[in-house]
Amino acid sequence: MVKATMEARVGALEDRQEKTEAALIALDGSLDALFDEQKKLHAQVEQLHHSVGLIAETVIRMGDEIRTMQKTIREGLS
């Protein structure tokens, strides 16, 4: 009776260990996938940062051109 109980407990522990190992393997795969996704998102953020910088440069240039045009118009009206 004691031997059967111990064998049942060992069997339950082995099942739990197998499930735990399977869960850890799945978790490892999920973490790898998350890391890959993080790298992709980081690259997208870098691209957006670059694009925003280009937009800012364009807006500044356009502002300079508008001020030059306003100055020219004012001088023409004088």
Backbone atoms as SQL, in Angstrom:
CREATE TABLE atoms (id INTEGER PRIMARY KEY, chain TEXT, resi INTEGER, resn TEXT, atom TEXT, x REAL, y REAL, z REAL);
INSERT INTO atoms VALUES
  (1, 'A', 1, 'MET', 'N', 0.815, -1.195, 0.000),
  (2, 'A', 1, 'MET', 'CA', 0.000, 0.000, 0.000),
  (3, 'A', 1, 'MET', 'C', 0.863, 1.266, 0.000),
  (4, 'A', 2, 'VAL', 'N', 1.856, 1.305, 0.873),
  (5, 'A', 2, 'VAL', 'CA', 2.749, 2.467, 0.939),
  (6, 'A', 2, 'VAL', 'C', 3.521, 2.603, -0.367),
  (7, 'A', 3, 'LYS', 'N', 3.977, 1.485, -0.902),
  (8, 'A', 3, 'LYS', 'CA', 4.726, 1.505, -2.153),
  (9, 'A', 3, 'LYS', 'C', 3.858, 2.044, -3.289),
  (10, 'A', 4, 'ALA', 'N', 2.596, 1.634, -3.339),
  (11, 'A', 4, 'ALA', 'CA', 1.691, 2.111, -4.389),
  (12, 'A', 4, 'ALA', 'C', 1.441, 3.602, -4.247),
  (13, 'A', 5, 'THR', 'N', 1.304, 4.073, -3.016),
  (14, 'A', 5, 'THR', 'CA', 1.094, 5.504, -2.773),
  (15, 'A', 5, 'THR', 'C', 2.321, 6.297, -3.213),
  (16, 'A', 6, 'MET', 'N', 3.496, 5.801, -2.860),
  (17, 'A', 6, 'MET', 'CA', 4.736, 6.494, -3.247),
  (18, 'A', 6, 'MET', 'C', 4.909, 6.495, -4.763),
  (19, 'A', 7, 'GLU', 'N', 4.580, 5.394, -5.404),
  (20, 'A', 7, 'GLU', 'CA', 4.680, 5.337, -6.865),
  (21, 'A', 7, 'GLU', 'C', 3.701, 6.310, -7.516),
  (22, 'A', 8, 'ALA', 'N', 2.528, 6.438, -6.939),
  (23, 'A', 8, 'ALA', 'CA', 1.544, 7.385, -7.465),
  (24, 'A', 8, 'ALA', 'C', 2.048, 8.823, -7.309),
  (25, 'A', 9, 'ARG', 'N', 2.647, 9.090, -6.146),
  (26, 'A', 9, 'ARG', 'CA', 3.200, 10.439, -5.918),
  (27, 'A', 9, 'ARG', 'C', 4.345, 10.741, -6.880),
  (28, 'A', 10, 'VAL', 'N', 5.211, 9.757, -7.085),
  (29, 'A', 10, 'VAL', 'CA', 6.332, 9.931, -8.017),
  (30, 'A', 10, 'VAL', 'C', 5.791, 10.160, -9.419),
  (31, 'A', 11, 'GLY', 'N', 4.780, 9.380, -9.791),
  (32, 'A', 11, 'GLY', 'CA', 4.168, 9.560, -11.106),
  (33, 'A', 11, 'GLY', 'C', 3.571, 10.945, -11.260),
  (34, 'A', 12, 'ALA', 'N', 2.903, 11.435, -10.217),
  (35, 'A', 12, 'ALA', 'CA', 2.316, 12.780, -10.265),
  (36, 'A', 12, 'ALA', 'C', 3.406, 13.843, -10.367),
  (37, 'A', 13, 'LEU', 'N', 4.486, 13.647, -9.625),
  (38, 'A', 13, 'LEU', 'CA', 5.602, 14.608, -9.695),
  (39, 'A', 13, 'LEU', 'C', 6.256, 14.598, -11.076),
  (40, 'A', 14, 'GLU', 'N', 6.391, 13.432, -11.669),
  (41, 'A', 14, 'GLU', 'CA', 6.973, 13.347, -13.022),
  (42, 'A', 14, 'GLU', 'C', 6.068, 14.047, -14.034),
  (43, 'A', 15, 'ASP', 'N', 4.754, 13.856, -13.898),
  (44, 'A', 15, 'ASP', 'CA', 3.809, 14.547, -14.790),
  (45, 'A', 15, 'ASP', 'C', 3.922, 16.052, -14.623),
  (46, 'A', 16, 'ARG', 'N', 3.997, 16.495, -13.364),
  (47, 'A', 16, 'ARG', 'CA', 4.117, 17.935, -13.090),
  (48, 'A', 16, 'ARG', 'C', 5.416, 18.474, -13.668),
  (49, 'A', 17, 'GLN', 'N', 6.498, 17.695, -13.538),
  (50, 'A', 17, 'GLN', 'CA', 7.780, 18.124, -14.086),
  (51, 'A', 17, 'GLN', 'C', 7.701, 18.246, -15.607),
  (52, 'A', 18, 'GLU', 'N', 7.081, 17.294, -16.265),
  (53, 'A', 18, 'GLU', 'CA', 6.938, 17.342, -17.725),
  (54, 'A', 18, 'GLU', 'C', 6.129, 18.563, -18.150),
  (55, 'A', 19, 'LYS', 'N', 5.047, 18.825, -17.422),
  (56, 'A', 19, 'LYS', 'CA', 4.225, 20.004, -17.742),
  (57, 'A', 19, 'LYS', 'C', 5.003, 21.287, -17.519),
  (58, 'A', 20, 'THR', 'N', 5.779, 21.315, -16.439),
  (59, 'A', 20, 'THR', 'CA', 6.597, 22.501, -16.147),
  (60, 'A', 20, 'THR', 'C', 7.640, 22.713, -17.235),
  (61, 'A', 21, 'GLU', 'N', 8.293, 21.638, -17.659),
  (62, 'A', 21, 'GLU', 'CA', 9.292, 21.742, -18.728),
  (63, 'A', 21, 'GLU', 'C', 8.647, 22.217, -20.026),
  (64, 'A', 22, 'ALA', 'N', 7.480, 21.697, -20.342),
  (65, 'A', 22, 'ALA', 'CA', 6.777, 22.119, -21.555),
  (66, 'A', 22, 'ALA', 'C', 6.400, 23.602, -21.463),
  (67, 'A', 23, 'ALA', 'N', 5.956, 24.016, -20.279),
  (68, 'A', 23, 'ALA', 'CA', 5.597, 25.423, -20.090),
  (69, 'A', 23, 'ALA', 'C', 6.820, 26.322, -20.224),
  (70, 'A', 24, 'LEU', 'N', 7.950, 25.883, -19.693),
  (71, 'A', 24, 'LEU', 'CA', 9.181, 26.677, -19.807),
  (72, 'A', 24, 'LEU', 'C', 9.647, 26.782, -21.251),
  (73, 'A', 25, 'ILE', 'N', 9.514, 25.701, -21.988),
  (74, 'A', 25, 'ILE', 'CA', 9.892, 25.726, -23.410),
  (75, 'A', 25, 'ILE', 'C', 8.982, 26.689, -24.171),
  (76, 'A', 26, 'ALA', 'N', 7.680, 26.629, -23.871),
  (77, 'A', 26, 'ALA', 'CA', 6.738, 27.544, -24.522),
  (78, 'A', 26, 'ALA', 'C', 7.042, 28.988, -24.136),
  (79, 'A', 27, 'LEU', 'N', 7.361, 29.208, -22.859),
  (80, 'A', 27, 'LEU', 'CA', 7.700, 30.555, -22.397),
  (81, 'A', 27, 'LEU', 'C', 8.950, 31.070, -23.083),
  (82, 'A', 28, 'ASP', 'N', 9.933, 30.199, -23.246),
  (83, 'A', 28, 'ASP', 'CA', 11.166, 30.587, -23.933),
  (84, 'A', 28, 'ASP', 'C', 10.868, 31.006, -25.367),
  (85, 'A', 29, 'GLY', 'N', 10.012, 30.240, -26.035),
  (86, 'A', 29, 'GLY', 'CA', 9.627, 30.608, -27.401),
  (87, 'A', 29, 'GLY', 'C', 8.891, 31.932, -27.445),
  (88, 'A', 30, 'SER', 'N', 8.022, 32.147, -26.461),
  (89, 'A', 30, 'SER', 'CA', 7.282, 33.411, -26.406),
  (90, 'A', 30, 'SER', 'C', 8.223, 34.588, -26.157),
  (91, 'A', 31, 'LEU', 'N', 9.186, 34.378, -25.279),
  (92, 'A', 31, 'LEU', 'CA', 10.149, 35.452, -25.012),
  (93, 'A', 31, 'LEU', 'C', 10.991, 35.764, -26.241),
  (94, 'A', 32, 'ASP', 'N', 11.373, 34.738, -26.973),
  (95, 'A', 32, 'ASP', 'CA', 12.109, 34.958, -28.227),
  (96, 'A', 32, 'ASP', 'C', 11.272, 35.768, -29.208),
  (97, 'A', 33, 'ALA', 'N', 9.992, 35.411, -29.313),
  (98, 'A', 33, 'ALA', 'CA', 9.098, 36.133, -30.226),
  (99, 'A', 33, 'ALA', 'C', 8.934, 37.577, -29.778),
  (100, 'A', 34, 'LEU', 'N', 8.799, 37.803, -28.477),
  (101, 'A', 34, 'LEU', 'CA', 8.673, 39.171, -27.962),
  (102, 'A', 34, 'LEU', 'C', 9.942, 39.976, -28.221),
  (103, 'A', 35, 'PHE', 'N', 11.094, 39.345, -28.059),
  (104, 'A', 35, 'PHE', 'CA', 12.355, 40.030, -28.314),
  (105, 'A', 35, 'PHE', 'C', 12.460, 40.431, -29.781),
  (106, 'A', 36, 'ASP', 'N', 12.069, 39.511, -30.678),
  (107, 'A', 36, 'ASP', 'CA', 12.085, 39.822, -32.111),
  (108, 'A', 36, 'ASP', 'C', 11.140, 40.981, -32.415),
  (109, 'A', 37, 'GLU', 'N', 9.960, 40.965, -31.801),
  (110, 'A', 37, 'GLU', 'CA', 8.983, 42.040, -32.014),
  (111, 'A', 37, 'GLU', 'C', 9.526, 43.361, -31.476),
  (112, 'A', 38, 'GLN', 'N', 10.211, 43.303, -30.335),
  (113, 'A', 38, 'GLN', 'CA', 10.798, 44.510, -29.759),
  (114, 'A', 38, 'GLN', 'C', 11.836, 45.101, -30.709),
  (115, 'A', 39, 'LYS', 'N', 12.654, 44.242, -31.322),
  (116, 'A', 39, 'LYS', 'CA', 13.662, 44.733, -32.263),
  (117, 'A', 39, 'LYS', 'C', 12.991, 45.410, -33.459),
  (118, 'A', 40, 'LYS', 'N', 11.900, 44.808, -33.958),
  (119, 'A', 40, 'LYS', 'CA', 11.180, 45.408, -35.087),
  (120, 'A', 40, 'LYS', 'C', 10.598, 46.757, -34.699),
  (121, 'A', 41, 'LEU', 'N', 9.989, 46.820, -33.521),
  (122, 'A', 41, 'LEU', 'CA', 9.396, 48.076, -33.070),
  (123, 'A', 41, 'LEU', 'C', 10.468, 49.143, -32.861),
  (124, 'A', 42, 'HIS', 'N', 11.614, 48.726, -32.333),
  (125, 'A', 42, 'HIS', 'CA', 12.705, 49.683, -32.134),
  (126, 'A', 42, 'HIS', 'C', 13.158, 50.258, -33.474),
  (127, 'A', 43, 'ALA', 'N', 13.259, 49.411, -34.473),
  (128, 'A', 43, 'ALA', 'CA', 13.652, 49.876, -35.808),
  (129, 'A', 43, 'ALA', 'C', 12.609, 50.839, -36.364),
  (130, 'A', 44, 'GLN', 'N', 11.331, 50.558, -36.128),
  (131, 'A', 44, 'GLN', 'CA', 10.271, 51.453, -36.601),
  (132, 'A', 44, 'GLN', 'C', 10.339, 52.795, -35.882),
  (133, 'A', 45, 'VAL', 'N', 10.618, 52.765, -34.584),
  (134, 'A', 45, 'VAL', 'CA', 10.734, 54.016, -33.820),
  (135, 'A', 45, 'VAL', 'C', 11.909, 54.840, -34.337),
  (136, 'A', 46, 'GLU', 'N', 13.013, 54.182, -34.627),
  (137, 'A', 46, 'GLU', 'CA', 14.164, 54.896, -35.180),
  (138, 'A', 46, 'GLU', 'C', 13.816, 55.531, -36.523),
  (139, 'A', 47, 'GLN', 'N', 13.080, 54.810, -37.365),
  (140, 'A', 47, 'GLN', 'CA', 12.670, 55.348, -38.661),
  (141, 'A', 47, 'GLN', 'C', 11.735, 56.539, -38.479),
  (142, 'A', 48, 'LEU', 'N', 10.803, 56.418, -37.538),
  (143, 'A', 48, 'LEU', 'CA', 9.891, 57.533, -37.269),
  (144, 'A', 48, 'LEU', 'C', 10.655, 58.747, -36.753),
  (145, 'A', 49, 'HIS', 'N', 11.624, 58.513, -35.895),
  (146, 'A', 49, 'HIS', 'CA', 12.439, 59.614, -35.367),
  (147, 'A', 49, 'HIS', 'C', 13.157, 60.323, -36.513),
  (148, 'A', 50, 'HIS', 'N', 13.707, 59.560, -37.432),
  (149, 'A', 50, 'HIS', 'CA', 14.384, 60.132, -38.595),
  (150, 'A', 50, 'HIS', 'C', 13.391, 60.930, -39.442),
  (151, 'A', 51, 'SER', 'N', 12.202, 60.358, -39.665),
  (152, 'A', 51, 'SER', 'CA', 11.191, 61.035, -40.474),
  (153, 'A', 51, 'SER', 'C', 10.748, 62.345, -39.824),
  (154, 'A', 52, 'VAL', 'N', 10.560, 62.315, -38.509),
  (155, 'A', 52, 'VAL', 'CA', 10.164, 63.536, -37.804),
  (156, 'A', 52, 'VAL', 'C', 11.253, 64.597, -37.932),
  (157, 'A', 53, 'GLY', 'N', 12.505, 64.168, -37.866),
  (158, 'A', 53, 'GLY', 'CA', 13.611, 65.114, -38.048),
  (159, 'A', 53, 'GLY', 'C', 13.579, 65.744, -39.431),
  (160, 'A', 54, 'LEU', 'N', 13.307, 64.946, -40.458),
  (161, 'A', 54, 'LEU', 'CA', 13.219, 65.483, -41.825),
  (162, 'A', 54, 'LEU', 'C', 12.041, 66.448, -41.951),
  (163, 'A', 55, 'ILE', 'N', 10.920, 66.091, -41.342),
  (164, 'A', 55, 'ILE', 'CA', 9.739, 66.969, -41.384),
  (165, 'A', 55, 'ILE', 'C', 10.057, 68.289, -40.686),
  (166, 'A', 56, 'ALA', 'N', 10.709, 68.215, -39.538),
  (167, 'A', 56, 'ALA', 'CA', 11.066, 69.433, -38.806),
  (168, 'A', 56, 'ALA', 'C', 11.985, 70.323, -39.644),
  (169, 'A', 57, 'GLU', 'N', 12.958, 69.719, -40.295),
  (170, 'A', 57, 'GLU', 'CA', 13.861, 70.492, -41.156),
  (171, 'A', 57, 'GLU', 'C', 13.088, 71.164, -42.288),
  (172, 'A', 58, 'THR', 'N', 12.142, 70.439, -42.873),
  (173, 'A', 58, 'THR', 'CA', 11.333, 70.990, -43.966),
  (174, 'A', 58, 'THR', 'C', 10.479, 72.148, -43.478),
  (175, 'A', 59, 'VAL', 'N', 9.861, 72.000, -42.319),
  (176, 'A', 59, 'VAL', 'CA', 9.016, 73.059, -41.767),
  (177, 'A', 59, 'VAL', 'C', 9.857, 74.304, -41.471),
  (178, 'A', 60, 'ILE', 'N', 11.031, 74.110, -40.930),
  (179, 'A', 60, 'ILE', 'CA', 11.914, 75.249, -40.642),
  (180, 'A', 60, 'ILE', 'C', 12.308, 75.954, -41.939),
  (181, 'A', 61, 'ARG', 'N', 12.666, 75.159, -42.954),
  (182, 'A', 61, 'ARG', 'CA', 13.036, 75.731, -44.247),
  (183, 'A', 61, 'ARG', 'C', 11.870, 76.507, -44.858),
  (184, 'A', 62, 'MET', 'N', 10.657, 75.918, -44.767),
  (185, 'A', 62, 'MET', 'CA', 9.475, 76.591, -45.310),
  (186, 'A', 62, 'MET', 'C', 9.210, 77.895, -44.562),
  (187, 'A', 63, 'GLY', 'N', 9.403, 77.875, -43.235),
  (188, 'A', 63, 'GLY', 'CA', 9.234, 79.100, -42.451),
  (189, 'A', 63, 'GLY', 'C', 10.214, 80.177, -42.901),
  (190, 'A', 64, 'ASP', 'N', 11.450, 79.780, -43.154),
  (191, 'A', 64, 'ASP', 'CA', 12.455, 80.734, -43.640),
  (192, 'A', 64, 'ASP', 'C', 12.040, 81.304, -44.997),
  (193, 'A', 65, 'GLU', 'N', 11.553, 80.439, -45.880),
  (194, 'A', 65, 'GLU', 'CA', 11.129, 80.895, -47.201),
  (195, 'A', 65, 'GLU', 'C', 9.936, 81.840, -47.098),
  (196, 'A', 66, 'ILE', 'N', 9.008, 81.544, -46.222),
  (197, 'A', 66, 'ILE', 'CA', 7.834, 82.424, -46.039),
  (198, 'A', 66, 'ILE', 'C', 8.279, 83.785, -45.517),
  (199, 'A', 67, 'ARG', 'N', 9.195, 83.788, -44.539),
  (200, 'A', 67, 'ARG', 'CA', 9.689, 85.075, -44.026),
  (201, 'A', 67, 'ARG', 'C', 10.401, 85.873, -45.119),
  (202, 'A', 68, 'THR', 'N', 11.168, 85.177, -45.964),
  (203, 'A', 68, 'THR', 'CA', 11.850, 85.861, -47.076),
  (204, 'A', 68, 'THR', 'C', 10.829, 86.440, -48.044),
  (205, 'A', 69, 'MET', 'N', 9.779, 85.666, -48.345),
  (206, 'A', 69, 'MET', 'CA', 8.734, 86.143, -49.258),
  (207, 'A', 69, 'MET', 'C', 7.998, 87.345, -48.652),
  (208, 'A', 70, 'GLN', 'N', 7.719, 87.285, -47.355),
  (209, 'A', 70, 'GLN', 'CA', 7.041, 88.404, -46.695),
  (210, 'A', 70, 'GLN', 'C', 7.903, 89.655, -46.753),
  (211, 'A', 71, 'LYS', 'N', 9.197, 89.482, -46.530),
  (212, 'A', 71, 'LYS', 'CA', 10.114, 90.617, -46.574),
  (213, 'A', 71, 'LYS', 'C', 10.131, 91.225, -47.982),
  (214, 'A', 72, 'THR', 'N', 10.173, 90.352, -49.004),
  (215, 'A', 72, 'THR', 'CA', 10.194, 90.815, -50.389),
  (216, 'A', 72, 'THR', 'C', 8.904, 91.561, -50.717),
  (217, 'A', 73, 'ILE', 'N', 7.788, 91.031, -50.271),
  (218, 'A', 73, 'ILE', 'CA', 6.493, 91.679, -50.530),
  (219, 'A', 73, 'ILE', 'C', 6.442, 93.034, -49.838),
  (220, 'A', 74, 'ARG', 'N', 6.877, 93.097, -48.587),
  (221, 'A', 74, 'ARG', 'CA', 6.871, 94.377, -47.863),
  (222, 'A', 74, 'ARG', 'C', 7.760, 95.408, -48.551),
  (223, 'A', 75, 'GLU', 'N', 8.917, 94.944, -49.007),
  (224, 'A', 75, 'GLU', 'CA', 9.827, 95.871, -49.698),
  (225, 'A', 75, 'GLU', 'C', 9.214, 96.346, -51.010),
  (226, 'A', 76, 'GLY', 'N', 8.469, 95.456, -51.674),
  (227, 'A', 76, 'GLY', 'CA', 7.825, 95.823, -52.939),
  (228, 'A', 76, 'GLY', 'C', 6.693, 96.819, -52.721),
  (229, 'A', 77, 'LEU', 'N', 6.041, 96.737, -51.577),
  (230, 'A', 77, 'LEU', 'CA', 4.940, 97.658, -51.285),
  (231, 'A', 77, 'LEU', 'C', 5.436, 99.009, -50.794),
  (232, 'A', 78, 'SER', 'N', 6.682, 99.074, -50.385),
  (233, 'A', 78, 'SER', 'CA', 7.209, 100.327, -49.847),
  (234, 'A', 78, 'SER', 'C', 7.571, 101.297, -50.927);
